[in-house]
Short mmCIF file of C-alpha atoms in Angstrom, two decimals:
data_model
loop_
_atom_site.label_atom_id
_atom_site.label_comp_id
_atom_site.label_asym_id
_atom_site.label_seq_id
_atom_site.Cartn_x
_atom_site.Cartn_y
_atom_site.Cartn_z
CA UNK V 98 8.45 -5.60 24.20
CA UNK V 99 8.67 -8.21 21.75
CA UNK V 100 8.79 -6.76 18.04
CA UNK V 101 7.48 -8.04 14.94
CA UNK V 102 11.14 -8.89 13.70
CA UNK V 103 12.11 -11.06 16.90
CA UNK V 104 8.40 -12.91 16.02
CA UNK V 105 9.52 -13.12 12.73
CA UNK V 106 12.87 -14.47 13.78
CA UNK V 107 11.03 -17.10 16.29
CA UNK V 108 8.12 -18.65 13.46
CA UNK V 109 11.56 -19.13 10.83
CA UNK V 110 13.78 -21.08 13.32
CA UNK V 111 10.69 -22.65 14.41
CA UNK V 112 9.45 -23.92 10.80
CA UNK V 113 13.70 -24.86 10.24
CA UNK V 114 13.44 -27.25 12.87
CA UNK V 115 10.28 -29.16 12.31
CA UNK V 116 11.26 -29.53 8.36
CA UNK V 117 14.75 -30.68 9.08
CA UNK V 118 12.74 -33.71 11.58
CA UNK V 119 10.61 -34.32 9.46
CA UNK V 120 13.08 -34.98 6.51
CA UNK V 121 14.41 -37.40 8.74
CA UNK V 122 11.18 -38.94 9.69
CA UNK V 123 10.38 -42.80 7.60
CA UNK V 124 7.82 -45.34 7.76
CA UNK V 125 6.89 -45.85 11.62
CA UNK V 126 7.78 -49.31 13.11
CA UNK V 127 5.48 -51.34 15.03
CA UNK V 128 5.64 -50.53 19.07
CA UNK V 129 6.81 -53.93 19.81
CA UNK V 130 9.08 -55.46 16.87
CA UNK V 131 9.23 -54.44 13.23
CA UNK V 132 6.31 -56.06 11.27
CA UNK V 133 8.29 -58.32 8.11
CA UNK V 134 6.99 -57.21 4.60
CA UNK V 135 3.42 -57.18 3.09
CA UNK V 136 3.73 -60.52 1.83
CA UNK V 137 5.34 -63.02 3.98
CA UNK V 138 5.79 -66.35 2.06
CA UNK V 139 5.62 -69.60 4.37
CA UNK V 140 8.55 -72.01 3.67
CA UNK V 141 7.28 -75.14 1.04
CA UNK V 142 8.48 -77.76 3.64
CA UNK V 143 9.62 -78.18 7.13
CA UNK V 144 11.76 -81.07 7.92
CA UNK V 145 10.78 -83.44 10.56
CA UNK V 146 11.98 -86.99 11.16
CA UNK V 147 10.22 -89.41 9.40
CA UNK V 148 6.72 -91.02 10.31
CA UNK V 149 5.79 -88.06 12.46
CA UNK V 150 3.57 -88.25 14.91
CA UNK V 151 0.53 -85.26 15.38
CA UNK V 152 2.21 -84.50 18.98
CA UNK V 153 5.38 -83.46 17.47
CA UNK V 154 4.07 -81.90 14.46
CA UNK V 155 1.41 -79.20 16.90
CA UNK V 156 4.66 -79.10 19.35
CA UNK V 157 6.48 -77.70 16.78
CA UNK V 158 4.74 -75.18 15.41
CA UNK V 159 3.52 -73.93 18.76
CA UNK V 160 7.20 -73.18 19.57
CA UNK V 161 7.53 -71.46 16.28
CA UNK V 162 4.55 -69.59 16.47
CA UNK V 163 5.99 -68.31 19.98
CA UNK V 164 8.98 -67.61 18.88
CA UNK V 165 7.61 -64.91 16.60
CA UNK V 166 6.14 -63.15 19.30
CA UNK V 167 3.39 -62.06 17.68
CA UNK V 168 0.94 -63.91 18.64
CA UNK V 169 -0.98 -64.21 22.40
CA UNK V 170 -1.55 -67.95 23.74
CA UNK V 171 -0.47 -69.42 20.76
CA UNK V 172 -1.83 -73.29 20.09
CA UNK V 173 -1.60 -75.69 17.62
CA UNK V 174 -3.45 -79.12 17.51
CA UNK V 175 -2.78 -81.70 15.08
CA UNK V 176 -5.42 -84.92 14.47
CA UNK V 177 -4.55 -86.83 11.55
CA UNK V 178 -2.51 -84.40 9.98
CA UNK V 179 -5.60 -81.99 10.25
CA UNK V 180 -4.04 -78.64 11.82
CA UNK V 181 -5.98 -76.12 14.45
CA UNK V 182 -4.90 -73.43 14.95
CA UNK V 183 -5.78 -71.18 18.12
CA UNK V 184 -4.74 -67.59 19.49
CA UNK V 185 -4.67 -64.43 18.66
CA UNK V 186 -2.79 -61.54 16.85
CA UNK V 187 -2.94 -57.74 15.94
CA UNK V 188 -2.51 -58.26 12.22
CA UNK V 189 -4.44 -60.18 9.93
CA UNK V 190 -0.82 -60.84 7.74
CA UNK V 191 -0.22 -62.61 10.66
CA UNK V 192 -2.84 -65.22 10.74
CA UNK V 193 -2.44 -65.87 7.22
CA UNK V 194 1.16 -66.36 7.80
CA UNK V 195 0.66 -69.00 10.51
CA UNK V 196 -1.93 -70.53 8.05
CA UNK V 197 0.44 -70.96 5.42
CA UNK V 198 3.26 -72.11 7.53
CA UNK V 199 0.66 -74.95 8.85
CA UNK V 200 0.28 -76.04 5.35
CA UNK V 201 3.72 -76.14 4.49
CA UNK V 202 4.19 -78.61 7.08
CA UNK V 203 4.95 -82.11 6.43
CA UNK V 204 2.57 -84.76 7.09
CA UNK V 205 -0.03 -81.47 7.14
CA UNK V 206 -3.17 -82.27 5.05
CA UNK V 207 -5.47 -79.44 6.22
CA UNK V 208 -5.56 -76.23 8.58
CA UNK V 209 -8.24 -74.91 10.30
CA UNK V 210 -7.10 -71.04 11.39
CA UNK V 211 -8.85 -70.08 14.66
CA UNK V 212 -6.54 -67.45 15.37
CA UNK V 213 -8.65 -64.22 16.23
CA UNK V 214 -7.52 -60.73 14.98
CA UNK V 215 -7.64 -58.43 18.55
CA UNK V 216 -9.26 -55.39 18.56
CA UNK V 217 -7.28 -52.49 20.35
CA UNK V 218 -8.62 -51.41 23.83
CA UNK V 219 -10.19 -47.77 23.59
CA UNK V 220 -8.00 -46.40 25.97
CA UNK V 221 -4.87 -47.94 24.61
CA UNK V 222 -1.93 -45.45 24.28
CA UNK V 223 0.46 -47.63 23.29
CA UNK V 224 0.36 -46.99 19.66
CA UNK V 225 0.79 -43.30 20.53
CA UNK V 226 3.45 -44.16 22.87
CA UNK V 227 5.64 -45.97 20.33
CA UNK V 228 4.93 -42.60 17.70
CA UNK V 229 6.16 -40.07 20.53
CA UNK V 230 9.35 -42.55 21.10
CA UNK V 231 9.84 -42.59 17.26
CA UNK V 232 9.63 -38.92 17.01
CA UNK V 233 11.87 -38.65 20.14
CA UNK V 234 14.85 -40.69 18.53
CA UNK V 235 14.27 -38.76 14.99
CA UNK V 236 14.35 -35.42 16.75
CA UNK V 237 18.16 -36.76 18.63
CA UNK V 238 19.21 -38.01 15.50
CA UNK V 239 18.48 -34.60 13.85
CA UNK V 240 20.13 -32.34 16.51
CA UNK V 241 23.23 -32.15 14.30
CA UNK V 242 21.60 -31.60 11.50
CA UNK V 243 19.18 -28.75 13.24
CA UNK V 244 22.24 -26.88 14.70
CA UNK V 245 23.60 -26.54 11.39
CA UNK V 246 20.92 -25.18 9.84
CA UNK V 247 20.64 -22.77 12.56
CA UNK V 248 24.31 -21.82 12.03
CA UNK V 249 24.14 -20.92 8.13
CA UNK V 250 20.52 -19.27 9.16
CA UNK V 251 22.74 -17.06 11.80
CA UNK V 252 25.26 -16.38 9.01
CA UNK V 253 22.69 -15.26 6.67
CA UNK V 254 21.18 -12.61 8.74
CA UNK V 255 24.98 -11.74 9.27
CA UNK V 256 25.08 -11.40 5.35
CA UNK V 257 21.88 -9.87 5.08
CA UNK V 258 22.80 -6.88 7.65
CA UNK V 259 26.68 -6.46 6.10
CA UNK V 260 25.01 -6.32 2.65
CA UNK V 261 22.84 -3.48 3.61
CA UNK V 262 25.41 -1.56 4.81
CA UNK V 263 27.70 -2.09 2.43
CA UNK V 264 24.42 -1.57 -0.22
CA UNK V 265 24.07 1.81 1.28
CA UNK V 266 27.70 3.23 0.82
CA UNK V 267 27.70 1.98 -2.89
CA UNK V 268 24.94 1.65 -4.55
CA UNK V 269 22.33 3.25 -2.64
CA UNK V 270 24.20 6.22 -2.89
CA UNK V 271 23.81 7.35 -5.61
CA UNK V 272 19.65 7.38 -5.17
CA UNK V 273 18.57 10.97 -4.10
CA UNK V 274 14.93 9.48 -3.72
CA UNK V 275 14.24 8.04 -0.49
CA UNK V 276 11.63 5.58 -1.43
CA UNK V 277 14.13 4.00 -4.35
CA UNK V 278 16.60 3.54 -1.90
CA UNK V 279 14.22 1.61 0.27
CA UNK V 280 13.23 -0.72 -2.77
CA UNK V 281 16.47 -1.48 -3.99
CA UNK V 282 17.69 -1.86 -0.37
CA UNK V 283 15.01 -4.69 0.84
CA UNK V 284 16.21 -5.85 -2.79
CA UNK V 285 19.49 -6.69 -2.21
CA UNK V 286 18.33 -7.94 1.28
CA UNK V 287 15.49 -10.27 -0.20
CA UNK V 288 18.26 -11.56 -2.50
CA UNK V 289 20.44 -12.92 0.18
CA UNK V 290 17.58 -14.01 2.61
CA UNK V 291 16.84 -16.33 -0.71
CA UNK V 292 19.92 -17.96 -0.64
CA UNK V 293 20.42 -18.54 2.60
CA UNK V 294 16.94 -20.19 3.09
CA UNK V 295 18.21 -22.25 -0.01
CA UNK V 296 21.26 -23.71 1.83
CA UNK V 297 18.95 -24.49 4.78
CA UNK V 298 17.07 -26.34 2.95
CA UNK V 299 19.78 -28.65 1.07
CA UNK V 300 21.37 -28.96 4.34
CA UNK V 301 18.27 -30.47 5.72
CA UNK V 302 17.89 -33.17 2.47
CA UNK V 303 15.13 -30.68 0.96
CA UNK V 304 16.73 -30.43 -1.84
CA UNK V 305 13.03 -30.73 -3.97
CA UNK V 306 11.56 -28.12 -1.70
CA UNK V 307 14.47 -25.93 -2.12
CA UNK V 308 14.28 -25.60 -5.81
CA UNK V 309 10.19 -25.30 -4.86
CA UNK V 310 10.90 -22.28 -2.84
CA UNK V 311 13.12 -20.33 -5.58
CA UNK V 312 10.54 -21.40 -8.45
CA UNK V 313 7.71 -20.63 -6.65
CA UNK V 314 9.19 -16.82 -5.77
CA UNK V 315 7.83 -15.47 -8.98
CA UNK V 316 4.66 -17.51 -8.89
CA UNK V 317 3.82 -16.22 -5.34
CA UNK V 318 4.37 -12.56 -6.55
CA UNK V 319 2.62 -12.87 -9.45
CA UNK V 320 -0.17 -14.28 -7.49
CA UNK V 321 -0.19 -11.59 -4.58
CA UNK V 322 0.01 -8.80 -7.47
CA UNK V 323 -3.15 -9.99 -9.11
CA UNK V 324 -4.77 -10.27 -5.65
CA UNK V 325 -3.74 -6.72 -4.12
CA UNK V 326 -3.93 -5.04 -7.48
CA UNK V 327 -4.90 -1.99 -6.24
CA UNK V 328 -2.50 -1.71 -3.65
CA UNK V 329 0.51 -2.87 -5.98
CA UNK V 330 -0.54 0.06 -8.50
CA UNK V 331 -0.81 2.63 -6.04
CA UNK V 332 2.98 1.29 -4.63
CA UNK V 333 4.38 1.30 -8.48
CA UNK V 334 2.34 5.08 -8.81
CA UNK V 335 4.34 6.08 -5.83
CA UNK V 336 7.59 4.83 -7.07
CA UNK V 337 7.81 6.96 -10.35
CA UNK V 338 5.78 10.09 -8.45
CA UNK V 339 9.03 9.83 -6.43
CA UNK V 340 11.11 9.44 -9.66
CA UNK V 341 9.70 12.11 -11.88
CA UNK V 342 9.04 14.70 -9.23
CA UNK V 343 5.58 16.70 -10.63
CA UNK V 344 5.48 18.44 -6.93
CA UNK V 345 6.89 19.05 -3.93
CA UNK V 346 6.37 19.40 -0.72
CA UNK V 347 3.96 22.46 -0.12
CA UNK V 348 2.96 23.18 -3.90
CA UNK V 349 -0.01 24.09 -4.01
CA UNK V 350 -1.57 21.61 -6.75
CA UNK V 351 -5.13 20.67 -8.14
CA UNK V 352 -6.02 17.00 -9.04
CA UNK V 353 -9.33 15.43 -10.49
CA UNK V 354 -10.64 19.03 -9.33
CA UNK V 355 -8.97 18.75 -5.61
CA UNK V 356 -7.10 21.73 -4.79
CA UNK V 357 -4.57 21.63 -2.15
CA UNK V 358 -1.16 22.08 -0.53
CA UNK V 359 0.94 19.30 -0.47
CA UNK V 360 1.68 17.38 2.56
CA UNK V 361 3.07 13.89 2.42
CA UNK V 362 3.15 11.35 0.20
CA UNK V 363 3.78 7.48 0.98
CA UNK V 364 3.01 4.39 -0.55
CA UNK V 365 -0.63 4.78 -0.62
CA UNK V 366 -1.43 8.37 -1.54
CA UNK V 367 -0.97 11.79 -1.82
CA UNK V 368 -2.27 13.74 1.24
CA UNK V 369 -3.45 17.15 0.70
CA UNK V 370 -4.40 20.53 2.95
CA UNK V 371 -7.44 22.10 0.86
CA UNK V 372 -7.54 25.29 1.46
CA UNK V 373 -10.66 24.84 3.91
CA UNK V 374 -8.10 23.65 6.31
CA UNK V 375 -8.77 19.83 5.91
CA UNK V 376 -7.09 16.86 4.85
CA UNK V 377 -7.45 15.16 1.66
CA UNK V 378 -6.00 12.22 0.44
CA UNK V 379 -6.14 10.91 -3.10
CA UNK V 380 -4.35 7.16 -4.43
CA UNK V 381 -1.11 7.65 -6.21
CA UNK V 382 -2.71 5.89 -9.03
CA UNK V 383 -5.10 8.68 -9.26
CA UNK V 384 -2.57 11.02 -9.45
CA UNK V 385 -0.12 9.62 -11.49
CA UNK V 386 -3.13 8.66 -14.49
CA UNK V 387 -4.58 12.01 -13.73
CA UNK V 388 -4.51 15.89 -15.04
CA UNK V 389 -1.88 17.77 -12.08
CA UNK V 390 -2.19 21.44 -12.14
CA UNK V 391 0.77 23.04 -10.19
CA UNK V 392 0.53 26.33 -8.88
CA UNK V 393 3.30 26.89 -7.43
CA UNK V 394 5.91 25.22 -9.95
CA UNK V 395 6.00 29.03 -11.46
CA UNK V 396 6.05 31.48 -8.68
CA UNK V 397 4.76 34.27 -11.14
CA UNK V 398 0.37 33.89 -11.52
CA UNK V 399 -1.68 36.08 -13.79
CA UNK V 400 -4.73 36.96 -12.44
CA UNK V 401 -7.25 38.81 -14.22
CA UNK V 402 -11.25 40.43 -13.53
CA UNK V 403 -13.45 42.30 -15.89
CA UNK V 404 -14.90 45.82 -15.09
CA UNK V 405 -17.44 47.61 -17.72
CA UNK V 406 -17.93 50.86 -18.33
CA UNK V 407 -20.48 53.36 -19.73
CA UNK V 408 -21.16 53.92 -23.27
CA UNK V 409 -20.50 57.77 -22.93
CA UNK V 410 -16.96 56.88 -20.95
CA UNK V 411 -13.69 57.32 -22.68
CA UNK V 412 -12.11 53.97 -23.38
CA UNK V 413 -8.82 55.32 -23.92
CA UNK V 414 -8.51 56.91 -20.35
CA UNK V 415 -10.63 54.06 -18.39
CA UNK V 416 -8.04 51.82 -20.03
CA UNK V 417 -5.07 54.48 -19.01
CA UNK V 418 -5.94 54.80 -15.22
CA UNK V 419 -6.65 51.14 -14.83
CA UNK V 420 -3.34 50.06 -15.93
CA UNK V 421 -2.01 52.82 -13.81
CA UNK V 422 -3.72 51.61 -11.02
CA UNK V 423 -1.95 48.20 -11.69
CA UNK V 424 1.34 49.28 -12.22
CA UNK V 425 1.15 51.24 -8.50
CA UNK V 426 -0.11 47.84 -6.73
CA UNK V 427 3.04 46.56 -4.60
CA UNK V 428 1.45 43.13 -5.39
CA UNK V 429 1.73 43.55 -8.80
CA UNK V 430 4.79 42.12 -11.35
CA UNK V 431 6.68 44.64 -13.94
CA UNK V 432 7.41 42.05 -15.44
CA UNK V 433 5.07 40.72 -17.69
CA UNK V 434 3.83 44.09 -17.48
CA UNK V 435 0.19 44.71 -16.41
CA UNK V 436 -2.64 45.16 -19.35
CA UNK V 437 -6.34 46.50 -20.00
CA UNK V 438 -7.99 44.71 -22.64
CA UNK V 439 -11.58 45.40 -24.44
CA UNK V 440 -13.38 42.02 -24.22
CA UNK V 441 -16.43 42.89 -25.17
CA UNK V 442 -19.30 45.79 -25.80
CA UNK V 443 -22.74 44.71 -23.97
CA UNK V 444 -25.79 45.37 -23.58
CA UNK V 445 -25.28 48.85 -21.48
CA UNK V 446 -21.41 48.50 -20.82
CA UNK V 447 -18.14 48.18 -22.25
CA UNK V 448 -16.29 45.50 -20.70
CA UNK V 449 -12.43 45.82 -19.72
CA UNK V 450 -10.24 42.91 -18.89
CA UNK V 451 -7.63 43.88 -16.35
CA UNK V 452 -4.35 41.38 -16.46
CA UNK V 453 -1.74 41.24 -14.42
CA UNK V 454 1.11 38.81 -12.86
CA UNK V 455 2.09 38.61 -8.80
CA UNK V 456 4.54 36.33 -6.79
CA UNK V 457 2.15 33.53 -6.03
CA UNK V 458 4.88 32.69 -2.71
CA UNK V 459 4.37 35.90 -1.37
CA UNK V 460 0.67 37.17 -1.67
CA UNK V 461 -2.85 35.57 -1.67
CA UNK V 462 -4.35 35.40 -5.31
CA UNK V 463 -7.69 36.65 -3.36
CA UNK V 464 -6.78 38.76 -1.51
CA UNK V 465 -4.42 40.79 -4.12
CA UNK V 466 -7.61 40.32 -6.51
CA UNK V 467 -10.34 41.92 -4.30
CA UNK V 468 -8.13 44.77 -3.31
CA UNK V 469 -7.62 45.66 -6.63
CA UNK V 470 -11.05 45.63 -7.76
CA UNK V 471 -11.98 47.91 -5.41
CA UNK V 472 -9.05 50.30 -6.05
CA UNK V 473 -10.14 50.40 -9.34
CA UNK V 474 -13.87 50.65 -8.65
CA UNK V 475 -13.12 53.20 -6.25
CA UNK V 476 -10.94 55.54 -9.19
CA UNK V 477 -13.10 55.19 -11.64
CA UNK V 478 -16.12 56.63 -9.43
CA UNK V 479 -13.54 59.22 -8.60
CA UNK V 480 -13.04 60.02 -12.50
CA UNK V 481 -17.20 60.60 -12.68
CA UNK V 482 -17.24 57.19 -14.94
CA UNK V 483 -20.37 55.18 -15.06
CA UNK V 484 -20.42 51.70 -14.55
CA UNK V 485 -24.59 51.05 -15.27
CA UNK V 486 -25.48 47.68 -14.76
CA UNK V 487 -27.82 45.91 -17.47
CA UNK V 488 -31.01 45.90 -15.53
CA UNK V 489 -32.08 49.66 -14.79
CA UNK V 490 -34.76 50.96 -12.72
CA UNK V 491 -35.48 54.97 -12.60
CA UNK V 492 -37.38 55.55 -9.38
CA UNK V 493 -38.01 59.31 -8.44
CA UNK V 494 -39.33 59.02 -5.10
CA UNK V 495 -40.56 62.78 -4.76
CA UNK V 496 -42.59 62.13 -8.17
CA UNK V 497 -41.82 64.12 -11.34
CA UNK V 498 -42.80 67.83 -11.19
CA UNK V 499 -44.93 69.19 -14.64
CA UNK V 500 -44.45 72.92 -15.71
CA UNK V 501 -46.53 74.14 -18.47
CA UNK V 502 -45.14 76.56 -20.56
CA UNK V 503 -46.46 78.71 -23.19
CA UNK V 504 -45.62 78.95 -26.87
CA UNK V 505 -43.88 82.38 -26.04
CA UNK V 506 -42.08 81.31 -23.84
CA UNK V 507 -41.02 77.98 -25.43
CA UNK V 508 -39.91 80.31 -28.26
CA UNK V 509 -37.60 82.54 -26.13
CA UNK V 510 -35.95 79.12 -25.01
CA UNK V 511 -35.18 78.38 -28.22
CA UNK V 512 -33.46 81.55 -28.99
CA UNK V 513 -31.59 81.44 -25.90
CA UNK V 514 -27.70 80.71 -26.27
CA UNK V 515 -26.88 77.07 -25.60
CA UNK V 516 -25.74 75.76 -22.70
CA UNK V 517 -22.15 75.53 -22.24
CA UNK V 518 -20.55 71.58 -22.14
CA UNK V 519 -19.79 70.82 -18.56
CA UNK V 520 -16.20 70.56 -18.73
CA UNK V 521 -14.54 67.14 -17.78
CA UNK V 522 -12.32 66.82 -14.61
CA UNK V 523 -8.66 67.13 -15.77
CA UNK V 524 -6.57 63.75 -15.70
CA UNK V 525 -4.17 63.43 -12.63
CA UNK V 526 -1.66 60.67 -11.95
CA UNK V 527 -2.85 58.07 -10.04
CA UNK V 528 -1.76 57.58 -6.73
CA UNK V 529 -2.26 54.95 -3.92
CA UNK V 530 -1.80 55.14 -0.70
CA UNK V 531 -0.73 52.53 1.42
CA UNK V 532 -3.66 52.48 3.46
CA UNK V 533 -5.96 51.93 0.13
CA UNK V 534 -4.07 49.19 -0.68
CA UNK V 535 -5.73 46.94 1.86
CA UNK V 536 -8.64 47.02 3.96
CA UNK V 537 -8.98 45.55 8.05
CA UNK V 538 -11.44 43.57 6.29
CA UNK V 539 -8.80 42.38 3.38
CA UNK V 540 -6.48 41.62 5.60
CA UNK V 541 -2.50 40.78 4.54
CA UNK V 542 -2.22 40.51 1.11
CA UNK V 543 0.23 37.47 1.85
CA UNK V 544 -0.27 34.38 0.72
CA UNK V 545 -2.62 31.88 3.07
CA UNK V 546 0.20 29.31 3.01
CA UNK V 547 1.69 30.17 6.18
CA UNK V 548 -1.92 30.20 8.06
CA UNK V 549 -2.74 26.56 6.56
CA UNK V 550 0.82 25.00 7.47
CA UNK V 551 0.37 26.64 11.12
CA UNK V 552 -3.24 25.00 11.43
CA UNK V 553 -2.06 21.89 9.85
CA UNK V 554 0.88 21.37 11.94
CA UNK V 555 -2.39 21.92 14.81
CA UNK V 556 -4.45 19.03 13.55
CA UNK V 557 -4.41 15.65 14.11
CA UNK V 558 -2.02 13.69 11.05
CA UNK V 559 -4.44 11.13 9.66
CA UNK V 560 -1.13 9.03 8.96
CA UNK V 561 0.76 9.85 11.88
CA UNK V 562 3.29 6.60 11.70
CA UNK V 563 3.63 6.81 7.88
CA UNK V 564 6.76 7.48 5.93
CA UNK V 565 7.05 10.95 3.86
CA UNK V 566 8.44 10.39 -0.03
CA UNK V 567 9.17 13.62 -0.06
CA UNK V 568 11.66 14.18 2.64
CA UNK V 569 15.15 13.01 1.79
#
């Protein structure tokens, strides 16, 4: 299978080769002969014995005009010292030079230039033919030159892989963070793929485009950082998340309201198991400009509820035997001790405010919670303490008997000793049982983090081929 590194590899030599031809490569010659200069002067005179005759002054320049070879049937005609000139070329410079050599000529007192200019044939490959042959002979010439460019570009990867390693036994060694050591390793590789690239190029007689490539690094990344913006925050967000450390791997944290365990985070993002069971993931941006709420940071959570109570209900022993109840929950801290609090007096009850601390590692914040409401629900009903609610409806649903009673005997009630107070049920120590604890329905009271690693390791990873920052 061919990898993206050998393609890599393939497209460099590749672009190595055609620059070093090219740098070779001049002005193209003409298929046939080279053409002379733009301007081609005609000599002033051309000696010829004296008194010459129009036979030997059109011999003459036909020869010389063959000569050149660049001209097809050449002809010249001379009748009294009037030149014509007849033939044809591929160049116009080349009629106008055989004009001007005409008029040069001694005993020449006019031209008359009837050499056509030919047109090529549509199918001619000739001019194509003499630009492969060109670029044949360049590309010979250059074979030294390509082989050692080739050589220094073997040598650099040579550097490049011997710098790494040596890069990762000195300084990369002393970077606990995996992602830093990635970053300052392609670093140090960049660095020396830069140089070598450099020497290429001078060995090749780039020596303008060499100094192009190093002063155009920085232009090219401040161009791709304005252009992938996003993407270059999110890959600095990642790098000092990695540095500063707010989480770790399965805290459970809240972000921009998102509440979740923590499952990976690369280059991109954070990714997240809510505590539905699905995956969530947020930029590092995000989370690096945002608000992070760690849960698990401190092991120890208070949790609190709120419980009212009757008017007519002791406050001092509601408050008693639901901080008992607290300090017999196995869920439940000594330390910071558990406490009842009056929050408030309403409309038909006075409120209580239960706090107390757990081991968020070890038990479920709900679960712990709704067991110990209902312990304490459960005593309080046991104590004969009301808990009305605000809304109260009286319904008697075998109606409300009516005795009528006479004055007399009205009278004798009144005179009758009072009724003795009901006496209240004696305070006992609280006591739990195991079984109260928790319900079937509650469940364990341990925490849900083992359940929602066990489904996540389940599900399918969104980001399957992705590198973890977390893991060292």
């Amino acid at each position: 299978m061919i990898t993206a590194s050998r393609v890599l590899v393939f497209l460099l030599v590749t672009g190595v080769c055609s620059l070093v031809c090219s740098a070779q490569e001049k002005t193209p010659e003409e298929p046939v002969n080279p053409p002379p200069a733009e301007s081609l002067p005609a000599p002033k005179t051309v000696n010829v014995t004296p008194a010459v005759e129009d036979s030997e002054i059109s011999a003459r320049l036909t020869r010389i005009l063959k000569a050149t070879e660049w001209f097809e049937d050449p002809l010249v005609e001379v009748d009294e010292g009037v030149a014509f000139l007849t033939g044809s070329t591929n160049d116009e410079k080349y009629r106008q030079w055989a004009g001007d050599l005409s008029r040069n000529t001694q005993d020449v007192v006019a031209v008359v230039n009837r050499i056509e200019i030919r047109q090529p044939d549509l199918f001619d490959l000739s001019a194509s033919y003499g630009t492969v042959k060109s670029i044949m002979r360049k590309t010979v010439q250059s074979i030294p030159i390509i082989l050692a460019a080739l050589l220094v570009l073997l040598f650099t990867f040579l550097a490049m892989y011997i710098s790494g390693h040596v890069a990762d036994y000195t300084i990369l060694s002393r970077f606990q963070n995996k992602l830093l050591r990635g970053v300052v390793r392609k670093g140090v590789l960049l660095l020396v793929f830069l140089l070598g690239i450099y020497l290429v190029l001078q060995i090749a007689g780039l020596t303008r485009l060499a100094a192009t490539v190093l002063g155009g690094t920085g232009l090219f990344g401040l161009i791709v950082g304005i252009a992938f913006r996003d993407i270059a925050e999110n890959f600095l967000a990642s790098i000092l998340i990695s540095m500063q450390n707010p989480f770790r791997y399965g805290d459970l944290i809240e972000v921009e309201g998102i509440q979740g365990y923590v499952q990976r985070v690369n280059t991109r993002g954070t990714l997240l198991m809510s505590l539905d069971g699905n995956h969530i993931q947020i930029p590092n941006s995000i989370i690096y400009k945002s608000k992070i709420l760690n849960f698990t940071s401190n092991p120890k959570v208070r949790l609190d509820f709120m419980v009212g109570v009757g008017y007519d209900v002791p406050i001092n022993e509601a408050q008693s035997i639901a901080k008992e109840i607290l300090e017999s929950h196995p869920a439940v801290l000594d330390d910071p001790e558990p406490t009842v609090l009056v929050e408030g007096l309403g409309s038909s009850t006075v409120n209580l405010r239960l706090y107390y601390w757990i081991d968020g590692h070890k038990f479920s914040v709900l679960k712990v919670n709704s067991s110990m409401m209902r312990l304490v629900k459960t005593k309080f009903e046991e104590r004969g303490f009301s808990m009305p609610d605000d809304a109260r409806e009286v319904i008697f649903p075998q109606g409300v008997p009516v005795t009528m009673v006479s004055a007399e005997e009205a009278a004798a009630a009144k005179q009758a000793p009072s009724q003795q107070p009901v006496p209240q049920p004696s305070r006992s120590p609280v006591e739990i049982q195991d079984e109260e604890t928790v319900t079937d329905a509650e469940g364990s009271l341990a925490s849900e983090y083992n359940e929602l690693e066990r489904q996540s390791q389940q599900s399918r990873d969104p980001e399957e081929d992705s590198t973890d920052l977390l893991s060292t």
